[in-house]
XYZ file of C-alpha atoms in Angstrom:
446
model
C 36.083 33.058 -1.615
C 36.614 31.895 -5.185
C 33.852 31.436 -7.737
C 33.914 27.612 -7.445
C 33.137 27.764 -3.730
C 30.346 30.243 -4.347
C 28.784 27.992 -6.980
C 29.131 24.990 -4.680
C 27.442 26.750 -1.746
C 24.596 28.083 -3.892
C 23.905 24.663 -5.407
C 24.239 22.938 -2.010
C 21.766 25.305 -0.361
C 19.371 24.887 -3.274
C 19.509 21.080 -3.144
C 19.129 20.957 0.645
C 16.227 23.411 0.523
C 14.468 21.517 -2.276
C 14.807 18.157 -0.511
C 13.665 19.650 2.788
C 10.571 21.129 1.130
C 9.747 17.765 -0.473
C 10.044 16.003 2.886
C 8.029 18.700 4.691
C 5.259 18.493 2.072
C 5.140 14.700 2.305
C 5.084 14.621 6.105
C 2.399 17.307 6.228
C 0.119 15.426 3.843
C 0.627 12.150 5.714
C -0.143 13.936 8.989
C -3.381 15.302 7.511
C -4.407 11.819 6.362
C -3.591 10.469 9.833
C -5.622 13.127 11.609
C -8.542 12.521 9.276
C -8.473 8.806 10.125
C -8.247 9.619 13.833
C -11.193 12.020 13.747
C -13.398 9.854 11.512
C -11.923 6.334 11.515
C -13.063 4.210 8.615
C -12.735 0.597 7.539
C -12.236 -0.192 3.881
C -11.717 -3.427 1.999
C -9.501 -5.805 3.954
C -9.789 -3.601 7.050
C -13.143 -5.189 7.804
C -11.246 -8.259 8.940
C -10.341 -6.317 12.105
C -13.948 -6.558 13.277
C -13.901 -10.365 13.367
C -16.290 -12.205 11.067
C -18.101 -14.074 13.841
C -19.253 -13.166 17.330
C -17.400 -16.235 18.612
C -14.087 -15.133 17.114
C -12.563 -13.055 19.870
C -9.047 -12.265 20.995
C -7.718 -15.806 20.796
C -4.296 -16.943 19.662
C -5.977 -18.849 16.849
C -7.743 -15.741 15.541
C -4.528 -13.694 15.681
C -2.573 -16.349 13.781
C -5.337 -17.121 11.281
C -4.574 -16.545 7.612
C -5.814 -13.451 5.759
C -5.439 -13.986 2.027
C -1.869 -15.350 1.895
C -0.735 -13.257 4.877
C -0.646 -13.548 8.640
C -1.292 -10.068 10.019
C -0.795 -10.805 13.701
C 0.339 -7.354 14.769
C -2.380 -5.469 12.866
C -5.041 -7.643 14.474
C -3.430 -7.189 17.875
C -3.358 -3.409 17.378
C -7.077 -3.402 16.511
C -7.847 -5.419 19.657
C -5.773 -3.012 21.735
C -7.636 -0.058 20.253
C -11.071 -1.501 20.956
C -10.472 -3.325 24.260
C -7.967 -1.022 25.965
C -8.318 2.422 24.369
C -12.065 1.998 23.748
C -11.845 3.496 20.281
C -12.776 2.189 16.844
C -10.602 -0.462 15.168
C -7.826 0.978 12.969
C -8.372 4.480 14.375
C -4.637 4.838 15.099
C -3.451 2.973 11.995
C -2.342 5.963 9.926
C -0.723 7.573 12.968
C 1.233 4.335 13.285
C 2.206 4.726 9.627
C 3.434 8.271 10.244
C 5.491 7.215 13.263
C 7.029 4.351 11.283
C 7.978 6.720 8.458
C 9.640 9.133 10.884
C 11.466 6.210 12.472
C 12.584 5.159 8.991
C 14.035 8.645 8.467
C 16.115 8.183 11.610
C 17.244 4.669 10.720
C 18.204 5.792 7.230
C 20.235 8.680 8.657
C 21.931 6.223 11.035
C 22.729 3.797 8.213
C 24.112 6.594 6.042
C 26.163 7.881 8.955
C 27.813 4.499 9.494
C 28.765 4.260 5.824
C 29.610 7.829 4.751
C 32.490 9.861 6.185
C 31.717 13.288 4.711
C 29.197 15.282 6.772
C 27.911 17.061 3.670
C 27.483 13.763 1.857
C 25.713 12.305 4.911
C 23.292 15.260 5.141
C 22.441 15.207 1.441
C 22.045 11.416 1.392
C 19.918 11.442 4.548
C 17.567 14.040 3.074
C 17.435 12.293 -0.310
C 16.563 8.961 1.326
C 13.895 10.518 3.540
C 12.299 12.073 0.463
C 12.228 8.630 -1.177
C 10.846 6.925 1.931
C 7.875 9.317 2.011
C 7.367 9.141 -1.773
C 3.752 10.161 -2.620
C 3.515 7.649 -5.485
C 2.869 5.042 -2.780
C -0.259 6.967 -1.726
C -2.477 3.897 -1.299
C -0.287 2.693 1.574
C -0.305 6.149 3.141
C -4.070 6.641 3.016
C -5.408 3.138 3.680
C -5.555 2.029 7.293
C -4.967 -1.616 6.378
C -1.567 -0.986 4.783
C 0.467 -0.041 7.864
C 2.365 -3.388 7.729
C 3.818 -2.386 4.351
C 5.480 0.638 5.935
C 6.481 -1.452 8.954
C 8.344 -3.948 6.743
C 10.297 -1.090 5.136
C 11.199 0.248 8.577
C 12.257 -3.218 9.680
C 14.413 -3.582 6.544
C 16.321 -0.408 7.374
C 16.620 -1.474 11.002
C 18.051 -4.832 9.916
C 20.531 -3.131 7.601
C 21.773 -1.003 10.507
C 22.073 -4.050 12.786
C 24.331 -5.973 10.397
C 26.764 -3.038 10.035
C 28.115 -3.658 13.544
C 31.255 -5.765 13.784
C 31.479 -8.356 16.564
C 35.027 -7.571 17.670
C 34.087 -3.917 18.141
C 31.150 -4.762 20.441
C 30.863 -5.761 24.085
C 29.520 -9.247 24.904
C 26.147 -7.738 25.866
C 25.865 -5.762 22.616
C 26.920 -8.793 20.595
C 24.254 -10.923 22.278
C 21.673 -8.218 21.553
C 22.674 -8.249 17.873
C 22.170 -12.025 17.806
C 18.711 -11.698 19.375
C 17.634 -8.979 16.953
C 18.793 -10.947 13.905
C 16.996 -14.042 15.209
C 13.758 -12.208 16.010
C 13.445 -10.152 12.822
C 12.335 -12.925 10.402
C 9.605 -14.022 12.819
C 8.344 -10.487 13.345
C 8.412 -9.783 9.598
C 6.743 -12.996 8.423
C 3.962 -12.779 10.995
C 3.326 -9.117 10.107
C 2.533 -9.701 6.435
C 3.473 -11.962 3.547
C 6.096 -9.497 2.296
C 7.982 -10.254 5.483
C 9.297 -13.328 3.675
C 11.223 -11.038 1.324
C 12.777 -9.249 4.284
C 13.572 -12.512 6.069
C 15.327 -13.918 3.001
C 17.219 -10.662 2.320
C 18.429 -10.561 5.928
C 19.328 -14.234 5.764
C 21.568 -13.602 2.739
C 23.102 -10.308 3.889
C 23.852 -11.519 7.426
C 26.524 -13.813 5.971
C 28.428 -10.691 4.841
C 28.792 -9.734 8.497
C 29.849 -13.071 9.957
C 29.264 -16.785 9.831
C 27.617 -16.514 13.248
C 24.935 -14.062 12.098
C 24.504 -16.000 8.867
C 23.721 -19.196 10.730
C 21.406 -17.440 13.192
C 19.416 -15.665 10.486
C 19.204 -18.774 8.306
C 17.917 -20.911 11.178
C 15.440 -18.237 12.251
C 14.133 -17.591 8.733
C 13.753 -21.293 7.976
C 11.888 -22.025 11.206
C 9.582 -19.011 10.777
C 8.807 -20.039 7.207
C 8.071 -23.623 8.204
C 5.815 -22.390 10.996
C 3.651 -20.170 8.820
C 3.370 -22.613 5.902
C 3.299 -26.018 7.568
C 2.634 -25.894 11.311
C -0.210 -23.392 10.812
C -1.659 -25.167 7.771
C -1.332 -22.572 5.015
C -4.017 -22.611 2.307
C -3.581 -20.811 -1.028
C -6.591 -18.485 -1.539
C -8.959 -20.121 -4.035
C -9.616 -16.889 -5.946
C -5.915 -16.195 -6.588
C -4.465 -17.160 -9.973
C -2.030 -20.026 -10.426
C 1.618 -19.244 -9.814
C 3.352 -17.900 -12.898
C 6.293 -15.646 -13.684
C 5.894 -12.841 -16.197
C 9.324 -11.154 -16.691
C 7.735 -7.892 -17.841
C 5.519 -7.796 -14.750
C 8.615 -8.378 -12.606
C 10.562 -5.543 -14.248
C 7.593 -3.182 -13.964
C 7.413 -3.680 -10.206
C 11.177 -3.650 -9.657
C 11.581 -0.369 -11.564
C 8.800 1.436 -9.703
C 5.670 0.694 -11.727
C 3.850 3.994 -12.109
C 6.805 5.898 -10.594
C 9.275 6.183 -13.473
C 11.927 7.881 -11.351
C 13.065 4.618 -9.796
C 14.169 3.229 -13.168
C 16.278 6.361 -13.623
C 17.942 5.872 -10.221
C 18.708 2.223 -10.956
C 20.266 2.936 -14.351
C 22.373 5.876 -13.134
C 23.638 4.057 -10.041
C 24.544 1.019 -12.158
C 26.590 3.212 -14.520
C 28.278 5.042 -11.628
C 29.127 1.746 -9.925
C 30.511 0.251 -13.145
C 32.852 3.225 -13.503
C 33.978 3.373 -9.882
C 33.685 -0.148 -8.457
C 37.469 -0.653 -8.279
C 37.876 2.523 -6.233
C 35.283 1.545 -3.612
C 36.946 -0.246 -0.741
C 34.497 -0.990 2.053
C 34.109 -3.947 4.431
C 31.955 -6.797 3.168
C 29.420 -6.293 5.966
C 28.953 -2.661 4.879
C 28.416 -3.778 1.281
C 25.762 -6.209 2.554
C 23.987 -3.429 4.430
C 24.100 -1.115 1.387
C 22.637 -3.741 -0.927
C 20.085 -5.194 1.485
C 17.232 -2.766 0.583
C 17.809 -3.525 -3.123
C 17.857 -7.269 -2.493
C 14.637 -6.956 -0.516
C 13.007 -5.160 -3.469
C 14.173 -7.839 -5.913
C 12.788 -10.668 -3.782
C 9.518 -8.798 -3.199
C 9.113 -8.178 -6.941
C 9.753 -11.870 -7.626
C 7.263 -13.037 -4.996
C 4.589 -10.652 -6.220
C 5.150 -11.673 -9.829
C 4.687 -15.337 -8.945
C 1.464 -14.767 -7.032
C -0.096 -11.801 -8.814
C 0.984 -11.608 -12.457
C -1.968 -13.828 -13.335
C -4.226 -10.853 -12.580
C -2.776 -8.941 -15.539
C 0.105 -6.584 -16.242
C -1.900 -3.520 -15.209
C -1.689 -4.469 -11.551
C 2.099 -4.002 -11.639
C 1.425 -0.246 -11.663
C -0.446 -0.417 -8.349
C 0.679 2.395 -5.999
C 0.908 -0.049 -3.081
C 3.873 -1.812 -4.741
C 5.883 1.409 -4.910
C 6.534 1.245 -1.149
C 8.713 -1.844 -1.369
C 10.157 -1.071 -4.801
C 11.467 2.308 -3.667
C 13.753 0.531 -1.202
C 15.894 -0.310 -4.224
C 16.243 3.442 -4.734
C 17.744 3.792 -1.266
C 20.527 1.367 -2.165
C 21.015 3.273 -5.421
C 21.604 6.644 -3.777
C 23.931 5.040 -1.209
C 25.956 3.542 -4.053
C 26.150 6.941 -5.763
C 27.115 8.548 -2.437
C 29.911 6.032 -1.861
C 31.290 6.555 -5.355
C 30.992 10.327 -5.116
C 32.699 10.339 -1.717
C 35.875 8.998 -3.337
C 36.008 11.884 -5.797
C 34.371 14.768 -3.937
C 37.752 16.001 -2.672
C 38.593 16.841 -6.273
C 35.118 18.025 -7.341
C 33.054 19.222 -4.357
C 29.846 19.344 -6.382
C 29.924 15.549 -6.528
C 29.010 15.477 -2.822
C 25.588 16.754 -3.878
C 25.107 13.886 -6.344
C 22.640 11.768 -4.292
C 20.410 14.780 -3.702
C 20.465 15.972 -7.302
C 19.715 12.482 -8.609
C 16.792 12.086 -6.208
C 15.275 15.389 -7.293
C 15.689 14.365 -10.937
C 14.033 11.029 -10.154
C 11.025 12.789 -8.687
C 10.773 15.058 -11.714
C 11.228 12.226 -14.253
C 12.755 15.036 -16.339
C 9.319 16.617 -16.717
C 10.380 19.832 -14.992
C 7.436 21.903 -16.177
C 4.908 19.794 -14.265
C 6.900 18.214 -11.422
C 5.066 20.269 -8.781
C 1.725 19.355 -10.316
C 2.691 15.676 -10.366
C 3.382 15.840 -6.647
C 0.051 17.532 -6.011
C -1.731 14.958 -8.153
C -0.376 12.082 -6.071
C -1.512 13.672 -2.821
C -4.878 14.459 -4.388
C -5.129 10.772 -5.272
C -4.485 9.920 -1.623
C -7.165 12.335 -0.413
C -9.661 11.148 -3.014
C -9.005 7.520 -2.076
C -9.631 8.265 1.599
C -12.654 10.526 0.987
C -14.306 7.979 -1.327
C -13.704 5.220 1.197
C -15.167 7.379 3.978
C -18.233 8.211 1.903
C -18.847 4.509 1.272
C -18.297 3.735 4.954
C -20.908 6.292 6.004
C -23.298 4.906 3.417
C -22.954 1.404 4.857
C -23.618 2.694 8.367
C -26.716 4.514 7.116
C -27.876 1.399 5.297
C -27.598 -0.656 8.495
C -29.618 1.931 10.415
C -32.336 2.105 7.761
C -32.648 -1.681 7.558
C -33.778 -1.661 11.180
C -36.612 0.653 10.100
C -37.509 -1.528 7.132
C -36.113 0.942 4.615
C -33.943 -0.230 1.729
C -30.814 1.768 0.934
C -28.223 1.195 -1.802
C -24.481 1.806 -1.458
C -21.709 1.595 -4.073
C -20.089 -1.794 -4.455
C -16.864 -2.210 -2.540
C -14.353 -4.978 -1.804
C -14.798 -7.371 1.092
C -17.583 -5.466 2.850
C -20.811 -6.973 1.555
C -20.921 -9.738 4.147
C -19.107 -8.083 7.049
C -20.013 -4.383 7.078
C -23.727 -4.724 7.814
C -23.081 -7.447 10.368
C -20.597 -5.132 12.082
C -23.029 -2.224 12.236
C -25.714 -4.593 13.550
C -23.360 -5.646 16.354
C -22.997 -9.232 15.113
C -19.196 -9.299 14.897
C -16.615 -9.989 17.605
C -15.728 -6.284 17.831
C -18.712 -3.954 18.285
C -19.092 -0.419 16.910
C -17.947 2.251 19.324
C -16.857 5.868 19.258
C -17.543 7.573 15.947
C -18.791 4.316 14.446
C -21.508 4.054 17.080
C -22.507 7.674 16.564
C -23.058 6.978 12.856
C -25.611 4.221 13.480
C -27.251 6.021 16.401
C -28.211 9.010 14.266
């Protein structure tokens, strides 16, 4: 074995080990957050909407389709009703377990997408691990520790699923499989848009990228997206929340979100992949439908950043650094490492180390070139997630105690918190559509 092969194997093992450790750490922390929510399920902020604001608002179609802020969160509301009415547990008790399952499913979909695009097994393994590390990125900790944010992870999973679906070519499929592809493309915009407002970004991205597969899928996705959009905004009488700022577009706000906000590594991935593509674009020869699938996560991120800028930039530039936005922005990073993998695949026969490019770039993105404190940065993000959940749980317990003491004529003060002043006490008093049960009931029965 010559020295070049030895160097290659050492570096390959190191990169694979490092990526595997990052993924294992991320999954472990998310599992701990999920178990904590299962054992002591809490409601925080917007999660209080799962209790229903009135005793008359039960499991009706109208309540499921009703607007929450600018979103329709049909599936989250349905999950809460299933938890309370079928499983007899507290609302949102399974939410973070759902998040974990969706992330694991995203790992599998990403590996499938990479496998359909990359020919080299080594390149596929490295790219699959690099993408999984990005998907479970701890800089998105708010979405990993808040029970209300499961739809954000679901939309990412659905984006990857859609990208896989449009890689299949009609002439290579049976009539049954082709019909199934049509159904999935038609259903996705409806599922996405009625899951959360960001589903519009996915619907539009799929609508555009489906045309790279075939005219048939393009027409199906366009018709489906248009009808779903008309339904949520016109048939269901959409109302812009009164407390939201006027629509405006701040270019700096847009760029902050698109490049990862507080996570600087995404900007690095975007710049490097753009340079690599500029150098190698003539050598990349792939079918148009594959190019559409590769770019779909990036297009989704661009549309999401634009939508958020229009509706949120009025709140101030600081909000662009919100950890919740990292979840959708990091999808651009997935397209970036696929682009690097495709370019490297063309040259890896001459320089084998290039097959490790996607993995090395991802590790550099996580470090943001601050190698001395990269491990501490990771720990800090997971500490932020734990602190967020622990603070929310402390406030939740305080509200339950306050409700119990009110019955005894005793005043009790709790820290201010979003969206709970009117709903929380009513919930603990049993005046909402969903009543306290399980651990929630134990808190007020003490």
